Amino acid sequence: MKSLIDRIIQDGQSLDGGILKVDRFINHQMDPYLMKQVAVELMTRFAAEKPTKILTVEASGIAPAVMLGYLMELPVVFAKKQKPSTMSASLVTTVHSFTKNVDSPLMISREHLRPDDRVLFIDDFLAYGNTSVAILDLCRQAGAELVGMGFLIEKEFQGGRKVLAEAGVKHVESLAIIESLDNNQIKLKGLRLKKVNVYEEASRCLLCQDAPCTKACQTGDPARAIRAIRFDNHKPALRWVENCSDADLERAEQACIHYNWPIRIKELVHSIHKEDVDDSTYPDLTIGFCGIRCENPFFLASSAVCTNYEMVARAFDAGWAGVFYKTICLQEIKEVSPRFDAMHNNAKHGDFYGFRNMEQLSENPVEMDFNILHELKKNYPTKVVVASIMGQTEEEWIKLAKMAEEAGCDAVELNFSCPQMKHEGMGSDVGQSPELVKTYTACVKKSVKIPVIPKMTPNITHIAEPAAACVEAGADAISAINTIKSVTMDADSEVAGQRTVSGYSGRAVHPIALRYILELAQMKNSSKFKVQSLKFELSGIGGIETWRDALEFIQLGCSNVQVCTAVMQYGYRIVDDLIIGLQRYMAKRGVSQLSELVGEELSNFLKPDHLDRDTIIYPKFDKELCIGCGRCEISCSDGGHQAIVFDHETRTPRLVGTKCVGCHLCRLVCPAGAIGLTKRISKKQ
């Protein structure tokens, strides 16, 4: 039974003396959902025996027995180990416990076990068979017929099944069979154990505040190691657990508060490959942006993650290089409630791939916000402080820009892109008009000496048109993108029963944001801009969670990146892994300056008609990794080119090379990662 076997693998522990500890889900702490699954399976296996009563032993067999009794609509009786004062006439036998090495009485009231009963016995373990033989004795004393015995777990190496066969029990079922517990390793019958997928397991982690696993570990920081893996730093994760013993890791695992089952911390740590990059060779991430020195390329995006002094100060202390402070305007801002919604996989709460917000601009008084920016720059002189502003008229744009400069800000961002402004003539309404953005950029540029950075909207067909107008007006850089106009339908996110169009962000928008950055970078490198000597820099925004996400923006031409949704989801602490991951990548490649990576992938982007159409890469099937699910055949048959044949007897796929076109849909749907790539070859004519 797969669900039970999965739990044994994840939560079972093998102890000395052939003991399998399952007290996290069966015989101390019980998982009711698993007990229901167990009961359904047992009902299927024993339905033909037509039992009239279910019998078990206190205490661990009671939960599955009661659940089975409920499903089969049968009474459940459990044999007691001590006689209560209310029990009169009883049936009594003796059972020897090898675990505790004691003989114990076992008894049932005669009124609950009668000659006309067809008894189905259910228990948690079949080991040596002593308890089962004792139950058989009680049934014989009562004259009842024992029609079957069902066990959640059988320890095959202890011989209980043979004992039952010799005692005359004809129908025995075990939902999971343990072949051995040698060297405290659990070997399940008929199961080829695979190593834990570290990224899958790390993604289950709740990323707790003040993590109980780390507090219990004592010699390391498992929570930090798991977080490193979660944010794409697999090998560096070892540094936080390198001195941990198995006992330390087991304590950490036992302290895990996951709502389903604990993270497999010990197995996860043992699956991490040894680091192959010396962290003493890590380069610094210093980079210039609009003539401003940035200690690294990671900035907070103008949003809810930076709305007051205390928040930004904590972010700076955590390691963020700069902030595009939440947009300041002269209008009164009143927010709605609720104003957020999220898209989850299969209603998996807490980890969303898409995020919708109806957030507008700063609700603080204008003077308060500029005082905050002034204090931030005074107290953090090496950090980059950018004021994001939004006006409704030229006069407002100029006034706000001058206030930003007077506050000591390093630059000013012009928000031409907020998708949900309640005031007309603001936000993305402006960003869709090349004439308006050019006018406002020009008036701000003439009014201040600090760099001016317009922020573009993605809610437009050709983002390069308003961006080009801004650059022609003197913009020093372009920020892109703001959120994408969207609609979600969750009733819990309604505002007094009403809805509106609002901004979509998160990792779901990452490829879209990269597309816009590519267009802007190509515009920057166009002959028109080179002839006119128009130069500007790019700041990338959109779905950045890991250092690899950030790297993709940099490789398309961005000198820095801005992060919002990932911070809202995981906190400022993610900057640690953004920094480590990018540094390690540079060290591995031998790159000493981050600027060397800026725009390095642009030359690889061609128009569709220039792509190679004369070669092919066939998929490659790894028989060791293939689990026989057949997903590849389903997708190829119904959504591809019918190039995979699935053998239902052996549950193995086979590629039909004459039909395969090398689309690789099969590789993308394979849940086991069992389909890879062959070498690129010429297509057959």
mmCIF file of N, CA and C in Angstrom, residues 302 325-335 359-370 373 387-393 395-401 403-404 412-416 418 420-427:
data_model
loop_
_atom_site.group_PDB
_atom_site.id
_atom_site.type_symbol
_atom_site.label_atom_id
_atom_site.label_comp_id
_atom_site.label_asym_id
_atom_site.label_seq_id
_atom_site.Cartn_x
_atom_site.Cartn_y
_atom_site.Cartn_z
ATOM 1 N N SER A 302 9.597 48.994 -5.359
ATOM 2 C CA SER A 302 8.621 49.925 -4.789
ATOM 3 C C SER A 302 7.294 49.198 -4.568
ATOM 4 N N TYR A 325 11.769 53.023 -2.903
ATOM 5 C CA TYR A 325 10.778 53.193 -1.838
ATOM 6 C C TYR A 325 9.366 53.248 -2.426
ATOM 7 N N LYS A 326 8.389 52.823 -1.621
ATOM 8 C CA LYS A 326 7.007 52.787 -2.101
ATOM 9 C C LYS A 326 6.586 54.149 -2.639
ATOM 10 N N THR A 327 5.912 54.129 -3.785
ATOM 11 C CA THR A 327 5.642 55.353 -4.547
ATOM 12 C C THR A 327 4.908 56.407 -3.720
ATOM 13 N N ILE A 328 5.437 57.620 -3.824
ATOM 14 C CA ILE A 328 4.904 58.780 -3.099
ATOM 15 C C ILE A 328 4.116 59.645 -4.075
ATOM 16 N N CYS A 329 2.944 60.100 -3.653
ATOM 17 C CA CYS A 329 2.142 61.008 -4.485
ATOM 18 C C CYS A 329 1.536 62.089 -3.600
ATOM 19 N N LEU A 330 0.894 63.064 -4.213
ATOM 20 C CA LEU A 330 0.279 64.173 -3.470
ATOM 21 C C LEU A 330 -1.208 63.942 -3.219
ATOM 22 N N GLN A 331 -1.763 62.866 -3.780
ATOM 23 C CA GLN A 331 -3.181 62.563 -3.589
ATOM 24 C C GLN A 331 -3.378 61.748 -2.303
ATOM 25 N N GLU A 332 -4.581 61.809 -1.753
ATOM 26 C CA GLU A 332 -4.893 60.981 -0.585
ATOM 27 C C GLU A 332 -5.113 59.541 -1.046
ATOM 28 N N ILE A 333 -4.433 58.636 -0.372
ATOM 29 C CA ILE A 333 -4.537 57.216 -0.730
ATOM 30 C C ILE A 333 -5.278 56.457 0.369
ATOM 31 N N LYS A 334 -6.327 55.751 -0.021
ATOM 32 C CA LYS A 334 -7.039 54.863 0.895
ATOM 33 C C LYS A 334 -7.095 53.479 0.256
ATOM 34 N N GLU A 335 -6.574 52.495 0.971
ATOM 35 C CA GLU A 335 -6.513 51.144 0.432
ATOM 36 C C GLU A 335 -7.783 50.358 0.756
ATOM 37 N N GLU A 359 -2.957 46.941 -4.252
ATOM 38 C CA GLU A 359 -2.216 47.970 -3.520
ATOM 39 C C GLU A 359 -1.994 49.177 -4.420
ATOM 40 N N GLN A 360 -2.092 50.366 -3.858
ATOM 41 C CA GLN A 360 -1.836 51.571 -4.636
ATOM 42 C C GLN A 360 -0.494 52.183 -4.206
ATOM 43 N N LEU A 361 -0.511 53.367 -3.685
ATOM 44 C CA LEU A 361 0.726 54.064 -3.357
ATOM 45 C C LEU A 361 0.836 54.259 -1.852
ATOM 46 N N SER A 362 1.872 54.981 -1.414
ATOM 47 C CA SER A 362 2.082 55.191 0.019
ATOM 48 C C SER A 362 0.922 55.956 0.636
ATOM 49 N N GLU A 363 0.474 55.480 1.780
ATOM 50 C CA GLU A 363 -0.592 56.168 2.518
ATOM 51 C C GLU A 363 -0.040 57.225 3.464
ATOM 52 N N ASN A 364 1.281 57.292 3.606
ATOM 53 C CA ASN A 364 1.889 58.263 4.522
ATOM 54 C C ASN A 364 1.767 59.679 3.972
ATOM 55 N N PRO A 365 1.753 60.680 4.853
ATOM 56 C CA PRO A 365 1.862 62.067 4.386
ATOM 57 C C PRO A 365 3.164 62.239 3.606
ATOM 58 N N VAL A 366 3.140 63.091 2.578
ATOM 59 C CA VAL A 366 4.303 63.261 1.702
ATOM 60 C C VAL A 366 5.546 63.642 2.493
ATOM 61 N N GLU A 367 5.409 64.593 3.404
ATOM 62 C CA GLU A 367 6.564 65.063 4.177
ATOM 63 C C GLU A 367 7.149 63.934 5.022
ATOM 64 N N MET A 368 6.297 63.075 5.555
ATOM 65 C CA MET A 368 6.782 61.953 6.361
ATOM 66 C C MET A 368 7.653 61.024 5.522
ATOM 67 N N ASP A 369 7.190 60.699 4.309
ATOM 68 C CA ASP A 369 7.960 59.783 3.466
ATOM 69 C C ASP A 369 9.320 60.360 3.104
ATOM 70 N N PHE A 370 9.383 61.633 2.769
ATOM 71 C CA PHE A 370 10.679 62.202 2.405
ATOM 72 C C PHE A 370 11.592 62.361 3.619
ATOM 73 N N LEU A 373 13.109 58.918 3.936
ATOM 74 C CA LEU A 373 14.175 58.722 2.955
ATOM 75 C C LEU A 373 15.438 59.482 3.354
ATOM 76 N N ALA A 387 13.771 57.304 -4.560
ATOM 77 C CA ALA A 387 12.383 57.688 -4.310
ATOM 78 C C ALA A 387 11.555 57.385 -5.544
ATOM 79 N N SER A 388 10.496 56.605 -5.370
ATOM 80 C CA SER A 388 9.548 56.378 -6.461
ATOM 81 C C SER A 388 8.420 57.384 -6.295
ATOM 82 N N ILE A 389 8.124 58.099 -7.362
ATOM 83 C CA ILE A 389 7.107 59.155 -7.263
ATOM 84 C C ILE A 389 6.080 59.009 -8.375
ATOM 85 N N MET A 390 4.907 59.625 -8.169
ATOM 86 C CA MET A 390 3.868 59.659 -9.197
ATOM 87 C C MET A 390 3.096 60.965 -9.081
ATOM 88 N N GLY A 391 3.068 61.710 -10.156
ATOM 89 C CA GLY A 391 2.308 62.953 -10.189
ATOM 90 C C GLY A 391 1.143 62.854 -11.148
ATOM 91 N N GLN A 392 0.291 63.884 -11.093
ATOM 92 C CA GLN A 392 -0.866 63.926 -11.993
ATOM 93 C C GLN A 392 -0.721 65.039 -13.028
ATOM 94 N N THR A 393 0.180 65.995 -12.710
ATOM 95 C CA THR A 393 0.467 67.111 -13.610
ATOM 96 C C THR A 393 1.975 67.334 -13.633
ATOM 97 N N GLU A 395 3.515 69.946 -12.762
ATOM 98 C CA GLU A 395 3.890 70.626 -11.523
ATOM 99 C C GLU A 395 4.087 69.626 -10.384
ATOM 100 N N GLU A 396 3.210 68.635 -10.318
ATOM 101 C CA GLU A 396 3.340 67.630 -9.262
ATOM 102 C C GLU A 396 4.594 66.785 -9.454
ATOM 103 N N TRP A 397 4.867 66.367 -10.690
ATOM 104 C CA TRP A 397 6.073 65.588 -10.953
ATOM 105 C C TRP A 397 7.324 66.366 -10.545
ATOM 106 N N ILE A 398 7.370 67.623 -10.911
ATOM 107 C CA ILE A 398 8.547 68.448 -10.591
ATOM 108 C C ILE A 398 8.687 68.629 -9.082
ATOM 109 N N LYS A 399 7.565 68.910 -8.421
ATOM 110 C CA LYS A 399 7.599 69.133 -6.973
ATOM 111 C C LYS A 399 8.118 67.897 -6.236
ATOM 112 N N LEU A 400 7.588 66.736 -6.579
ATOM 113 C CA LEU A 400 8.000 65.501 -5.902
ATOM 114 C C LEU A 400 9.454 65.162 -6.196
ATOM 115 N N ALA A 401 9.880 65.367 -7.432
ATOM 116 C CA ALA A 401 11.273 65.075 -7.791
ATOM 117 C C ALA A 401 12.239 65.964 -7.017
ATOM 118 N N MET A 403 11.677 67.359 -4.113
ATOM 119 C CA MET A 403 11.653 66.931 -2.711
ATOM 120 C C MET A 403 12.546 65.702 -2.513
ATOM 121 N N ALA A 404 12.549 64.804 -3.499
ATOM 122 C CA ALA A 404 13.408 63.618 -3.421
ATOM 123 C C ALA A 404 14.878 64.024 -3.419
ATOM 124 N N VAL A 412 15.628 59.083 -8.644
ATOM 125 C CA VAL A 412 14.181 59.157 -8.545
ATOM 126 C C VAL A 412 13.574 58.268 -9.626
ATOM 127 N N GLU A 413 12.630 57.448 -9.230
ATOM 128 C CA GLU A 413 11.915 56.577 -10.164
ATOM 129 C C GLU A 413 10.557 57.192 -10.460
ATOM 130 N N LEU A 414 10.191 57.226 -11.749
ATOM 131 C CA LEU A 414 8.908 57.787 -12.163
ATOM 132 C C LEU A 414 7.947 56.633 -12.432
ATOM 133 N N ASN A 415 6.960 56.497 -11.577
ATOM 134 C CA ASN A 415 6.029 55.372 -11.688
ATOM 135 C C ASN A 415 4.985 55.689 -12.751
ATOM 136 N N PHE A 416 5.221 55.182 -13.951
ATOM 137 C CA PHE A 416 4.283 55.318 -15.057
ATOM 138 C C PHE A 416 3.481 54.036 -15.249
ATOM 139 N N CYS A 418 1.591 51.832 -12.419
ATOM 140 C CA CYS A 418 0.693 51.176 -11.452
ATOM 141 C C CYS A 418 -0.628 50.841 -12.132
ATOM 142 N N GLN A 420 -3.625 49.887 -10.984
ATOM 143 C CA GLN A 420 -4.920 49.993 -10.298
ATOM 144 C C GLN A 420 -5.131 51.336 -9.604
ATOM 145 N N MET A 421 -4.710 52.444 -10.254
ATOM 146 C CA MET A 421 -4.910 53.758 -9.648
ATOM 147 C C MET A 421 -6.382 54.181 -9.741
ATOM 148 N N LYS A 422 -6.885 54.763 -8.641
ATOM 149 C CA LYS A 422 -8.272 55.235 -8.662
ATOM 150 C C LYS A 422 -8.372 56.623 -9.288
ATOM 151 N N HIS A 423 -7.219 57.315 -9.404
ATOM 152 C CA HIS A 423 -7.210 58.660 -9.989
ATOM 153 C C HIS A 423 -6.885 58.576 -11.474
ATOM 154 N N GLU A 424 -7.613 59.317 -12.307
ATOM 155 C CA GLU A 424 -7.347 59.330 -13.740
ATOM 156 C C GLU A 424 -6.041 60.073 -14.021
ATOM 157 N N GLY A 425 -5.428 59.699 -15.142
ATOM 158 C CA GLY A 425 -4.211 60.381 -15.541
ATOM 159 C C GLY A 425 -3.010 60.007 -14.700
ATOM 160 N N MET A 426 -3.052 58.816 -14.073
ATOM 161 C CA MET A 426 -1.933 58.356 -13.251
ATOM 162 C C MET A 426 -1.688 56.872 -13.517
ATOM 163 N N GLY A 427 -0.479 56.429 -13.217
ATOM 164 C CA GLY A 427 -0.151 55.015 -13.319
ATOM 165 C C GLY A 427 -0.041 54.525 -14.745
#
